[in-house]
Coordinates of C-alpha atoms in Angstrom, one line a residue:
Chain A
M523 CA -77.0 19.3 42.1
T524 CA -75.0 16.4 41.9
E525 CA -72.9 15.7 39.2
L526 CA -75.3 12.2 37.7
T527 CA -71.8 10.2 36.5
D528 CA -71.0 10.5 41.0
L529 CA -74.5 8.2 41.1
G530 CA -74.3 4.9 41.1
V531 CA -76.9 2.3 39.9
R532 CA -79.4 2.3 42.8
A533 CA -79.5 6.4 43.0
L534 CA -79.9 6.8 39.0
R535 CA -83.0 3.6 39.2
D536 CA -84.1 5.6 42.3
G537 CA -83.9 9.2 40.1
I538 CA -85.3 7.7 37.0
R539 CA -88.2 6.4 38.7
G540 CA -89.1 9.2 40.6
G541 CA -88.4 11.9 38.0
E542 CA -85.5 13.7 39.4
F543 CA -83.8 13.4 36.0
S544 CA -84.4 11.8 33.1
A545 CA -82.9 8.7 31.5
R546 CA -81.5 10.7 28.8
E547 CA -79.9 13.3 31.2
V548 CA -78.2 9.9 32.8
A549 CA -77.3 8.5 29.1
D550 CA -75.7 12.1 28.2
A551 CA -73.5 12.6 31.3
Y552 CA -72.1 9.2 31.0
T553 CA -71.8 8.9 27.0
D554 CA -69.9 12.3 27.5
Q555 CA -67.6 10.9 30.3
V556 CA -66.9 7.8 28.1
S557 CA -65.7 10.2 25.2
R558 CA -63.4 12.2 27.4
A559 CA -61.4 9.1 28.7
K560 CA -60.2 7.8 26.2
E561 CA -56.6 8.2 27.8
L562 CA -57.4 5.4 29.6
N563 CA -58.4 3.0 26.8
A564 CA -60.9 1.3 29.2
F565 CA -63.5 1.0 26.3
L566 CA -62.5 -0.9 23.1
V567 CA -66.2 0.3 21.4
E568 CA -68.0 3.2 22.4
T569 CA -72.0 2.3 21.9
P570 CA -73.5 5.4 23.1
D571 CA -76.8 4.6 20.8
H572 CA -77.5 1.8 22.4
A573 CA -77.4 3.5 26.0
L574 CA -79.7 6.6 24.4
A575 CA -82.4 3.8 23.2
A576 CA -82.5 2.1 26.6
A577 CA -82.8 5.7 28.0
K578 CA -85.6 6.8 25.3
A579 CA -87.3 3.2 26.2
A580 CA -87.3 4.1 30.1
D581 CA -88.7 7.6 29.6
D582 CA -91.3 6.9 27.3
A583 CA -92.4 4.3 29.4
R584 CA -92.1 6.7 32.6
A585 CA -94.5 9.2 30.7
K586 CA -97.0 6.6 30.2
G587 CA -97.0 6.0 33.3
D588 CA -96.2 2.7 32.9
T589 CA -94.3 0.3 35.6
L590 CA -90.3 0.9 34.8
A591 CA -88.2 -2.2 34.8
P592 CA -85.5 -3.1 37.4
L593 CA -82.6 -1.5 35.7
A594 CA -84.4 1.1 33.5
G595 CA -82.1 3.5 32.0
V596 CA -79.0 2.8 33.8
P597 CA -76.0 2.5 31.2
L598 CA -73.7 -0.2 31.7
G599 CA -70.2 -1.1 30.7
I600 CA -69.9 -4.5 29.6
K601 CA -66.4 -6.5 29.6
D602 CA -65.4 -7.6 26.0
L603 CA -65.8 -11.4 26.6
F604 CA -69.2 -11.1 26.4
C605 CA -70.9 -11.6 22.9
T606 CA -73.3 -8.6 22.0
K607 CA -75.0 -9.1 19.0
G608 CA -74.1 -6.6 16.2
V609 CA -71.1 -5.1 18.6
E610 CA -67.1 -6.2 17.8
A611 CA -66.8 -8.5 20.5
T612 CA -62.8 -10.0 20.5
A613 CA -62.1 -10.6 24.4
G614 CA -59.1 -8.5 23.7
S615 CA -57.3 -10.4 20.6
H616 CA -56.1 -9.9 17.7
I617 CA -57.8 -13.1 16.5
L618 CA -61.1 -11.9 16.9
E619 CA -60.6 -8.5 15.5
G620 CA -63.5 -7.7 13.9
F621 CA -65.5 -10.3 14.7
K622 CA -69.5 -9.1 15.3
P623 CA -71.7 -11.9 17.1
P624 CA -74.8 -12.8 15.2
Y625 CA -76.5 -13.7 18.6
E626 CA -76.3 -11.4 22.4
S627 CA -75.0 -13.5 25.3
S628 CA -77.7 -14.7 28.0
V629 CA -76.2 -11.9 30.9
S630 CA -76.1 -9.1 28.5
Q631 CA -79.4 -10.3 27.1
R632 CA -80.9 -9.8 30.8
L633 CA -80.0 -7.2 31.5
W634 CA -81.2 -5.1 28.3
D635 CA -84.3 -7.2 29.3
A636 CA -84.4 -5.0 32.7
G637 CA -83.7 -1.9 31.4
A638 CA -80.1 -1.6 30.8
G639 CA -78.5 0.3 28.1
M640 CA -74.7 -0.2 27.3
L641 CA -72.2 2.7 27.1
G642 CA -69.7 0.2 25.3
K643 CA -67.4 -3.1 25.4
L644 CA -64.6 -3.0 27.6
N645 CA -61.0 -3.2 27.3
M646 CA -59.9 -6.8 29.0
D647 CA -56.5 -8.7 29.4
Q648 CA -56.4 -11.2 26.1
F649 CA -59.2 -14.1 26.5
A650 CA -59.3 -13.0 30.4
M651 CA -55.5 -14.3 30.8
G652 CA -53.7 -11.9 32.7
S653 CA -53.6 -9.7 35.7
S654 CA -53.0 -6.5 35.2
N655 CA -54.7 -5.8 31.7
E656 CA -51.2 -6.3 29.8
T657 CA -52.2 -8.9 28.0
S658 CA -54.8 -7.1 25.8
A659 CA -53.6 -6.7 21.9
F660 CA -55.5 -3.2 21.9
G661 CA -53.1 -1.3 24.4
N662 CA -52.9 -1.4 28.1
V663 CA -55.6 -0.1 30.1
K664 CA -54.3 2.5 33.0
S665 CA -55.9 3.0 36.3
P666 CA -57.3 6.3 37.0
W667 CA -55.5 5.8 40.1
R668 CA -51.7 7.2 41.0
R669 CA -49.9 6.9 44.0
S670 CA -49.7 10.0 46.2
D671 CA -46.0 10.4 45.7
G672 CA -46.6 12.8 43.0
G673 CA -45.4 10.6 40.4
N674 CA -46.9 10.1 37.3
A675 CA -46.5 6.3 37.1
V676 CA -49.3 4.3 35.4
L677 CA -50.5 2.1 37.3
T678 CA -52.2 -1.1 36.5
P679 CA -56.7 -1.2 37.0
G680 CA -55.6 -5.2 37.7
G681 CA -57.0 -8.2 35.0
S682 CA -58.4 -9.3 33.7
S683 CA -61.6 -7.1 33.9
G684 CA -58.8 -4.1 34.0
G685 CA -61.4 -1.9 31.6
S686 CA -64.4 -2.7 33.5
S687 CA -62.7 -2.0 36.8
A688 CA -61.0 1.6 35.4
A689 CA -64.5 2.7 34.0
V690 CA -66.2 2.4 37.2
A691 CA -63.4 3.9 39.4
A692 CA -62.9 6.9 36.9
R693 CA -66.9 7.2 37.0
L694 CA -67.3 6.6 33.1
C695 CA -69.9 3.7 34.2
P696 CA -72.2 3.9 37.2
A697 CA -71.6 -0.3 37.2
A698 CA -70.0 -3.0 35.0
T699 CA -69.9 -6.7 33.8
G700 CA -67.0 -8.6 34.6
T701 CA -65.7 -12.3 34.6
D702 CA -63.9 -14.3 36.9
T703 CA -61.9 -17.6 36.2
G704 CA -59.3 -17.1 38.6
G705 CA -59.7 -13.7 40.4
S706 CA -60.6 -11.2 37.3
I707 CA -63.3 -9.6 38.8
R708 CA -62.1 -9.6 42.7
Q709 CA -58.6 -8.4 42.3
P710 CA -59.4 -5.6 39.5
A711 CA -61.6 -4.1 42.1
S712 CA -59.3 -4.4 44.7
F713 CA -56.8 -2.5 42.8
T714 CA -59.2 0.5 42.1
G715 CA -61.3 0.6 44.9
I716 CA -64.6 -0.7 43.9
S717 CA -66.7 -3.7 45.0
G718 CA -66.7 -6.7 42.5
I719 CA -68.9 -9.9 43.3
K720 CA -68.6 -13.2 41.6
P721 CA -71.2 -15.6 42.2
T722 CA -71.5 -19.3 42.8
Y723 CA -70.1 -21.1 40.0
G724 CA -73.5 -21.7 37.4
R725 CA -75.6 -18.6 39.1
C726 CA -75.0 -16.2 35.5
S727 CA -75.2 -18.6 32.1
R728 CA -71.9 -18.8 30.0
W729 CA -74.4 -18.8 26.9
G730 CA -72.4 -16.2 24.8
V731 CA -69.6 -15.4 27.2
I732 CA -66.2 -16.1 24.9
A733 CA -64.9 -19.6 27.2
F734 CA -61.2 -19.7 28.6
A735 CA -61.8 -21.7 31.2
S736 CA -65.4 -23.1 31.0
S737 CA -65.1 -25.3 34.5
L738 CA -64.3 -22.0 35.8
D739 CA -65.3 -19.1 34.0
Q740 CA -68.0 -17.6 35.7
A741 CA -69.8 -13.7 35.0
G742 CA -70.1 -11.4 38.0
A743 CA -71.2 -7.5 39.2
M744 CA -68.7 -4.9 39.6
A745 CA -69.7 -1.5 40.9
R746 CA -69.1 1.2 43.3
D747 CA -70.4 -0.4 46.2
V748 CA -72.2 -3.8 47.6
T749 CA -75.9 -2.8 46.9
D750 CA -74.8 -1.9 43.2
C751 CA -73.1 -4.7 42.9
A752 CA -76.4 -7.1 44.5
I753 CA -79.0 -4.6 41.7
L754 CA -76.3 -6.0 39.1
L755 CA -76.1 -9.4 40.1
E756 CA -79.4 -10.1 40.9
Q757 CA -80.5 -9.0 37.3
M758 CA -77.4 -11.1 35.5
A759 CA -78.1 -14.2 37.4
G760 CA -80.4 -17.1 37.0
F761 CA -81.3 -20.5 35.4
D762 CA -80.4 -21.0 31.0
P763 CA -81.4 -23.9 29.5
K764 CA -78.3 -23.0 27.2
D765 CA -75.8 -23.5 29.1
A766 CA -75.4 -27.2 30.5
T767 CA -73.9 -26.0 34.0
S768 CA -76.5 -23.5 34.7
L769 CA -78.3 -23.5 38.0
D770 CA -81.9 -24.5 38.1
A771 CA -82.2 -22.8 41.4
P772 CA -84.5 -19.6 42.1
V773 CA -82.6 -16.1 41.9
P774 CA -83.0 -14.5 45.8
N775 CA -83.7 -10.6 46.3
W776 CA -80.4 -10.0 47.0
E777 CA -81.1 -6.2 47.4
A778 CA -83.9 -6.9 49.5
G779 CA -82.2 -9.3 52.1
L780 CA -79.0 -6.8 52.4
S781 CA -78.4 -6.7 56.2
S782 CA -75.1 -5.7 57.6
D783 CA -76.3 -7.0 60.9
L784 CA -73.8 -10.4 61.0
K785 CA -75.0 -11.5 64.9
G786 CA -74.8 -15.1 65.2
K787 CA -72.3 -15.3 62.1
R788 CA -69.2 -16.7 62.5
I789 CA -66.6 -15.7 60.2
G790 CA -63.2 -18.1 59.6
V791 CA -60.0 -16.2 58.8
P792 CA -57.5 -19.3 57.6
K793 CA -54.5 -19.2 58.6
E794 CA -52.6 -20.5 55.3
Y795 CA -53.9 -17.0 53.6
R796 CA -50.9 -15.2 56.6
M797 CA -48.1 -15.8 54.4
D798 CA -44.5 -15.3 54.7
G799 CA -43.4 -12.3 53.8
M800 CA -47.2 -10.7 53.3
P801 CA -47.1 -6.1 53.4
A802 CA -47.4 -5.0 56.8
E803 CA -50.2 -3.0 55.2
I804 CA -51.8 -5.8 53.9
E805 CA -51.7 -7.8 57.3
A806 CA -53.0 -4.4 59.1
L807 CA -56.2 -4.1 57.2
W808 CA -56.8 -7.5 57.5
Q809 CA -56.9 -7.0 61.2
Q810 CA -58.8 -4.0 60.5
G811 CA -61.4 -5.8 58.4
I812 CA -61.6 -8.6 61.8
D813 CA -62.4 -5.8 63.6
W814 CA -64.9 -4.5 62.1
V815 CA -66.9 -7.5 61.1
K816 CA -66.3 -8.7 65.4
D817 CA -68.0 -4.9 65.5
A818 CA -71.2 -5.9 63.2
G819 CA -71.9 -8.9 65.8
A820 CA -69.9 -11.7 64.0
E821 CA -67.8 -14.5 66.2
V822 CA -64.5 -14.6 64.1
L823 CA -62.5 -17.9 64.5
E824 CA -59.0 -19.6 62.7
V825 CA -59.9 -21.9 60.5
S826 CA -57.4 -24.0 58.5
L827 CA -57.2 -24.7 54.6
P828 CA -54.2 -26.9 54.6
H829 CA -54.4 -27.3 51.2
T830 CA -54.5 -23.6 50.1
K831 CA -50.4 -23.4 49.0
Y832 CA -51.4 -26.0 45.9
A833 CA -54.1 -24.4 44.9
L834 CA -52.2 -21.7 42.3
P835 CA -50.4 -24.8 40.6
A836 CA -53.3 -26.6 40.7
Y837 CA -55.3 -23.5 38.9
Y838 CA -52.0 -23.4 36.3
I839 CA -52.5 -27.1 35.1
I840 CA -56.6 -26.5 35.1
A841 CA -57.2 -23.9 33.4
P842 CA -54.3 -24.0 30.5
A843 CA -55.9 -26.9 30.0
E844 CA -59.4 -26.0 29.8
A845 CA -57.8 -23.0 27.4
S846 CA -56.3 -25.0 24.9
S847 CA -59.8 -27.3 24.1
N848 CA -61.4 -24.2 24.1
L849 CA -59.3 -22.2 22.0
A850 CA -58.8 -24.5 19.5
R851 CA -61.5 -22.8 17.9
Y852 CA -59.8 -19.8 16.7
D853 CA -58.7 -21.7 13.2
G854 CA -59.4 -18.9 11.0
V855 CA -61.9 -20.6 9.1
R856 CA -65.4 -19.8 10.8
Y857 CA -64.8 -16.1 12.5
G858 CA -61.8 -13.7 13.1
Q859 CA -58.7 -13.6 11.5
R860 CA -56.8 -15.4 8.8
D861 CA -53.3 -15.5 8.1
L862 CA -52.8 -17.0 4.7
P863 CA -49.1 -17.3 3.9
D864 CA -48.4 -17.5 0.2
G865 CA -49.1 -21.5 -0.8
A866 CA -49.7 -22.3 2.3
N867 CA -52.0 -25.7 2.9
L868 CA -54.6 -25.7 5.2
Q869 CA -52.8 -26.8 8.5
E870 CA -50.5 -24.3 7.7
M871 CA -53.2 -21.6 7.8
Y872 CA -54.1 -22.6 11.5
A873 CA -50.6 -22.3 12.5
A874 CA -49.5 -18.7 11.3
T875 CA -53.3 -17.7 12.1
R876 CA -52.8 -18.5 15.7
D877 CA -49.4 -17.5 15.8
H878 CA -50.4 -14.1 14.4
G879 CA -53.7 -14.0 16.1
F880 CA -52.7 -15.2 20.2
G881 CA -50.9 -13.0 22.4
D882 CA -47.8 -14.0 23.9
E883 CA -49.8 -14.9 27.3
V884 CA -52.6 -17.4 25.3
K885 CA -49.6 -18.6 23.5
R886 CA -47.9 -19.9 26.5
R887 CA -51.0 -21.1 28.3
V888 CA -52.4 -23.1 25.1
I889 CA -49.0 -24.8 25.0
I890 CA -48.7 -25.7 28.6
G891 CA -52.6 -27.0 28.7
T892 CA -51.8 -28.8 25.1
Y893 CA -48.2 -30.4 27.2
V894 CA -49.9 -31.3 30.2
L895 CA -53.2 -33.2 28.1
S896 CA -50.6 -34.8 25.6
A897 CA -50.0 -38.3 25.9
G898 CA -48.1 -39.5 28.8
F899 CA -48.7 -36.3 31.3
Y900 CA -52.1 -36.3 31.4
D901 CA -52.7 -38.5 34.4
A902 CA -49.3 -36.8 35.9
Y903 CA -50.4 -33.5 35.5
Y904 CA -54.2 -33.0 34.5
T905 CA -55.8 -35.6 36.7
Q906 CA -53.3 -34.8 39.4
A907 CA -54.5 -31.4 39.7
Q908 CA -58.4 -32.4 39.3
K909 CA -57.4 -34.2 42.3
V910 CA -56.0 -32.0 44.6
R911 CA -59.2 -29.5 43.6
T912 CA -61.1 -32.3 45.2
L913 CA -58.9 -32.0 48.2
I914 CA -59.2 -28.0 47.9
A915 CA -62.8 -28.0 47.9
R916 CA -62.9 -30.3 50.9
D917 CA -61.5 -28.1 52.6
F918 CA -63.6 -25.7 52.6
D919 CA -66.4 -27.9 53.5
M920 CA -64.7 -28.8 56.4
A921 CA -64.1 -25.2 57.4
W922 CA -67.9 -24.5 56.8
Q923 CA -68.3 -26.8 59.7
D924 CA -66.9 -24.2 62.0
C925 CA -67.7 -21.1 60.5
D926 CA -70.5 -19.5 57.4
L927 CA -68.1 -16.8 55.7
L928 CA -64.4 -16.6 55.5
L929 CA -62.7 -13.2 55.5
T930 CA -59.0 -12.4 53.9
P931 CA -57.1 -10.0 51.9
T932 CA -58.3 -9.9 48.1
A933 CA -54.5 -9.2 46.6
P934 CA -51.3 -10.2 48.1
S935 CA -50.3 -6.0 47.0
A936 CA -51.7 -2.8 45.6
A937 CA -52.2 -2.1 42.2
F938 CA -48.4 -2.3 40.7
G939 CA -47.3 0.0 38.1
L940 CA -47.5 -1.2 34.3
G941 CA -44.3 -3.6 33.0
E942 CA -43.6 -3.7 36.6
K943 CA -44.0 -7.8 36.4
S944 CA -44.9 -8.6 32.7
D945 CA -41.3 -10.1 32.8
D946 CA -41.8 -12.7 35.3
P947 CA -45.1 -14.9 34.9
I948 CA -45.1 -16.5 37.8
A949 CA -44.8 -13.2 40.3
M950 CA -47.9 -12.1 37.6
Y951 CA -49.9 -15.5 38.4
L952 CA -49.2 -14.9 42.2
N953 CA -51.4 -11.9 41.8
D954 CA -54.5 -14.5 42.1
V955 CA -53.3 -16.4 45.5
F956 CA -55.8 -15.5 47.8
T957 CA -58.7 -15.5 45.1
V958 CA -58.1 -18.8 42.8
P959 CA -58.8 -21.1 45.8
S960 CA -62.3 -20.4 46.0
S961 CA -62.5 -20.7 41.9
L962 CA -61.7 -23.7 42.0
A963 CA -64.0 -24.6 44.6
G964 CA -66.8 -23.1 42.8
L965 CA -67.9 -20.7 45.8
P966 CA -69.3 -17.0 45.7
A967 CA -66.6 -14.5 47.1
M968 CA -66.0 -10.6 46.7
S969 CA -64.2 -7.7 47.2
V970 CA -64.8 -4.4 49.3
P971 CA -62.3 -1.4 49.7
G972 CA -61.0 -1.8 53.0
G973 CA -58.7 1.2 52.7
L974 CA -55.8 3.3 51.1
D975 CA -52.2 2.3 51.5
K976 CA -49.4 4.1 52.5
Q977 CA -49.0 5.0 48.7
G978 CA -52.7 6.4 48.8
L979 CA -53.7 3.2 46.9
P980 CA -56.5 0.8 47.4
L981 CA -56.8 -2.0 49.3
G982 CA -59.6 -4.6 49.2
L983 CA -60.9 -7.2 51.2
Q984 CA -62.8 -10.1 50.5
V985 CA -65.4 -12.3 51.7
I986 CA -65.8 -16.0 50.2
G987 CA -69.0 -17.7 51.5
K988 CA -70.6 -21.2 50.9
A989 CA -72.1 -22.4 47.3
M990 CA -75.3 -20.2 46.9
D991 CA -74.7 -18.1 49.8
E992 CA -74.5 -14.4 47.9
Q993 CA -76.4 -13.0 50.6
G994 CA -74.1 -14.1 53.3
V995 CA -71.0 -12.4 51.1
L996 CA -72.9 -9.5 50.1
N997 CA -73.9 -9.0 53.6
A998 CA -70.5 -9.4 55.2
G999 CA -69.1 -7.2 52.4
L1000 CA -72.0 -4.4 53.4
A1001 CA -70.9 -4.3 57.0
L1002 CA -67.2 -4.2 56.1
E1003 CA -68.2 -1.1 53.5
E1004 CA -70.1 0.6 56.2
R1005 CA -67.5 0.6 58.9
A1006 CA -64.4 1.5 56.4
G1007 CA -66.3 4.5 55.2
F1008 CA -64.1 4.6 51.8
R1009 CA -64.4 7.7 50.1
A1010 CA -61.3 8.0 48.7
R1011 CA -61.6 8.4 44.9
P1012 CA -59.1 8.7 41.6
E1013 CA -58.3 12.6 41.0
A1014 CA -59.5 13.2 37.2
W1015 CA -56.6 13.4 35.6
W1016 CA -57.1 12.0 32.2
Chain B
M62 CA -42.7 -10.1 48.3
V63 CA -43.9 -11.6 45.7
A64 CA -40.4 -12.8 43.9
E65 CA -39.5 -14.1 47.5
V66 CA -42.6 -16.5 46.8
A67 CA -41.7 -17.5 43.3
S68 CA -38.1 -18.1 44.2
S69 CA -39.4 -20.3 47.4
A70 CA -41.5 -22.1 44.9
S71 CA -38.4 -22.9 43.1
V72 CA -36.9 -24.0 46.0
A73 CA -39.7 -26.5 46.6
R74 CA -39.2 -27.9 43.3
T75 CA -35.5 -28.5 44.2
R76 CA -36.4 -30.3 47.4
F77 CA -39.1 -32.3 45.7
A78 CA -36.9 -33.5 43.3
V79 CA -34.0 -34.7 45.8
A80 CA -36.7 -35.6 48.5
Q81 CA -39.3 -37.6 46.8
P82 CA -39.2 -41.0 45.6
A83 CA -39.9 -41.9 41.9
R84 CA -43.5 -40.8 40.9
T85 CA -45.2 -40.4 37.7
V86 CA -44.8 -36.5 37.8
L87 CA -41.1 -36.9 38.7
A88 CA -40.5 -38.9 35.6
A89 CA -41.6 -36.0 33.7
S90 CA -39.9 -33.2 35.4
A91 CA -37.1 -35.2 35.2
M92 CA -37.2 -34.0 31.4
S93 CA -37.0 -30.5 31.5
V94 CA -39.4 -28.5 28.8
T95 CA -36.5 -28.2 25.5
K96 CA -37.1 -25.9 22.6
E97 CA -37.6 -29.4 20.8
T98 CA -40.6 -30.3 23.5
V99 CA -41.9 -26.6 23.0
A100 CA -41.7 -26.8 19.1
R101 CA -43.8 -30.8 19.1
V102 CA -46.5 -29.3 21.6
A103 CA -46.7 -25.9 19.5
N104 CA -47.6 -28.2 16.4
L105 CA -49.9 -30.4 18.2
A106 CA -51.5 -26.8 19.3
R107 CA -51.3 -25.7 15.9
I108 CA -49.3 -22.5 16.7
A109 CA -46.7 -22.2 14.2
L110 CA -43.8 -20.6 16.5
T111 CA -41.1 -18.5 15.4
E112 CA -37.3 -19.9 16.1
E113 CA -36.7 -16.4 18.6
E114 CA -40.3 -17.1 19.9
L115 CA -39.6 -21.1 20.5
E116 CA -36.3 -19.7 22.5
R117 CA -37.8 -17.5 24.9
L118 CA -41.0 -19.8 25.3
A119 CA -38.9 -23.0 26.5
P120 CA -37.2 -21.6 29.5
E121 CA -40.2 -20.0 30.7
L122 CA -42.3 -22.5 30.0
D123 CA -39.8 -25.0 31.9
N124 CA -39.8 -22.8 35.0
I125 CA -43.9 -22.7 35.1
I126 CA -43.8 -26.6 34.3
G127 CA -41.4 -26.7 37.1
W128 CA -43.8 -24.9 39.2
V129 CA -46.8 -26.9 38.7
E130 CA -45.0 -30.0 40.0
Q131 CA -45.1 -29.5 43.7
L132 CA -48.7 -31.0 43.2
G133 CA -46.3 -34.2 42.7
E134 CA -45.8 -34.0 46.5
V135 CA -49.5 -34.2 47.1
D136 CA -50.8 -37.5 48.5
T137 CA -53.8 -38.2 46.4
A138 CA -54.0 -41.6 46.8
N139 CA -58.3 -42.2 47.3
V140 CA -59.1 -39.2 45.8
E141 CA -61.8 -38.7 42.9
P142 CA -60.6 -36.0 40.9
T143 CA -62.9 -33.0 40.4
T144 CA -65.7 -33.5 37.8
A145 CA -68.4 -30.7 38.8
V146 CA -67.6 -28.2 41.4
I147 CA -71.4 -27.0 42.0
P148 CA -73.7 -30.9 42.1
N149 CA -75.9 -30.2 39.1
T150 CA -78.0 -32.5 37.5
L151 CA -77.8 -33.3 33.4
R152 CA -81.0 -32.1 32.1
L153 CA -82.2 -33.6 28.8
R154 CA -84.3 -31.6 26.8
E155 CA -86.9 -32.6 23.9
D156 CA -85.5 -34.3 20.9
V157 CA -86.6 -31.2 18.8
V158 CA -85.1 -28.6 16.5
T159 CA -85.0 -25.1 18.1
D160 CA -82.7 -23.5 15.7
G161 CA -81.5 -23.0 12.5
D162 CA -82.7 -21.4 9.3
C163 CA -79.6 -19.1 9.8
R164 CA -76.9 -20.0 7.1
D165 CA -76.1 -16.1 6.4
D166 CA -75.5 -15.3 10.1
V167 CA -73.5 -18.5 10.3
L168 CA -71.1 -17.2 7.6
A169 CA -71.4 -13.8 8.4
N170 CA -67.9 -13.4 10.2
A171 CA -65.8 -16.2 8.0
P172 CA -62.6 -14.9 6.7
Q173 CA -63.5 -16.5 3.0
A174 CA -67.5 -17.7 2.3
E175 CA -68.3 -19.3 -1.0
H176 CA -71.4 -20.5 -2.3
G177 CA -72.9 -20.8 1.6
F178 CA -69.9 -22.8 2.5
F179 CA -67.1 -21.7 4.7
A180 CA -63.9 -21.7 2.3
V181 CA -60.2 -23.3 3.2
P182 CA -56.9 -23.9 1.3
K183 CA -57.2 -27.0 -1.4
V184 CA -56.8 -30.2 1.2
I185 CA -57.0 -33.2 -1.8
E186 CA -55.2 -32.2 -4.8

């Protein structure tokens, strides 16, 4: 019999429904994998009891002949940015160490209502600020992948959802939640050979998701294939009156709507994404992707997104500005850590708490954000960035007059070694050069594995769609997936 | 390749500083981010940086601010700043109490809670 941990969301759901195995067996198999993979440091907290309780509910429901919930008995990993009632949520930061939310995030509550269980909380870049998972206060996550050169260089699983990507790729969970502010679902998915989708801004409630940059933050699904992403996202998405930016729109049945037939679809290839010095392997994979969508029946054309080069600098004004405001709440008064030096007054307590509680990258961004919002600089930086953001969104609107979807590489490289880029913030920021523009425009986008580079590491292709067209994105993703036939997986060394 | 892009960004900055007439952003860029600036902004952000952190952060932040200043070269005359990225309507809800009576939950994570309140160092002597 196939190992249960080789099965993804759909296979587990269907197998439990059909009685091929019990939900208990599934939960046992996965909790066992989690407990044996500590070397990867993907999980910050393990919650086997939560997974086992959901499994028992699923098995009991089946024994009684009840209809099973959509994700009954499927165990999931939850990024530590989601508040989980009574289970520590730290956002990967020391300042929230010990914080046990008294409430459940809307997205995770939806998953539990759908019958899923939680295997644990997944490590991440601190407050989701990072592209390599190296900013976590609780240690780096190690990618389960290694280069094929026989060396043992430890690679990044990407970030900020690095615990999620590593756990899914290493078969520690069939799927995981992620969040994406400028690429934090798609880049780690690309680095670890899995699929990940960021839906349209507003599809998934932000309520109970620890805030980084509120106009950009969006939860999404990370799984081993496109179908599993569709199944998971369907249960995560939906209107929530508790989030003022939640979209009051019905959630389509994305799984049922899946079709890899792209006849009649026009797919744009943005010429500005063909950057100088792009590695030949990325270029080749992109061309391969173009050939695959043509094979699926799509018409491919070149389009222009003229403001692309300004997306990253605009993002690195807007996101830190919002972060500096959002993170003002960590003051050592209401939750988390407090640092009270001898004789310190209230202001000194705030400042000491935040100096010791925040990591370097968080401080960097809070200070940049405070700087660009400070008197005299606001218009020159923040207002200008928000105007450029309007132009970037307009670029996409213009492109949609000629095409239905866009196809690009997900990231400008394969996974790099831990420590290789951590000394140069801007080099790290450039990881998100292909993912940030669609984030600024709030558009749905996903990464699917396209192939391996010469060193045996996964490379991803990105599909970007119009607002609300997750179905189009998933369908093109499925067409790529079927043609890529990506079966590679990391050999267990942990 | 990433390093190349990074250096081209700083090249672009130099070119911009030379080629563009005075704009508001340029006025800001003329003043690089010094240690004193970082100390002032860190105080606004209530982060007590050590001398060593200030030494390290100042050049890093100067570099990042220099890099984002390339936005100054974009013509944004007659462009409205983005307020909502996906069109949405602002909803009103019934003006009724939907939450409350959970003082212990609210205080449960406080580093210091006393007599049903958050406790902080004395503010007024």
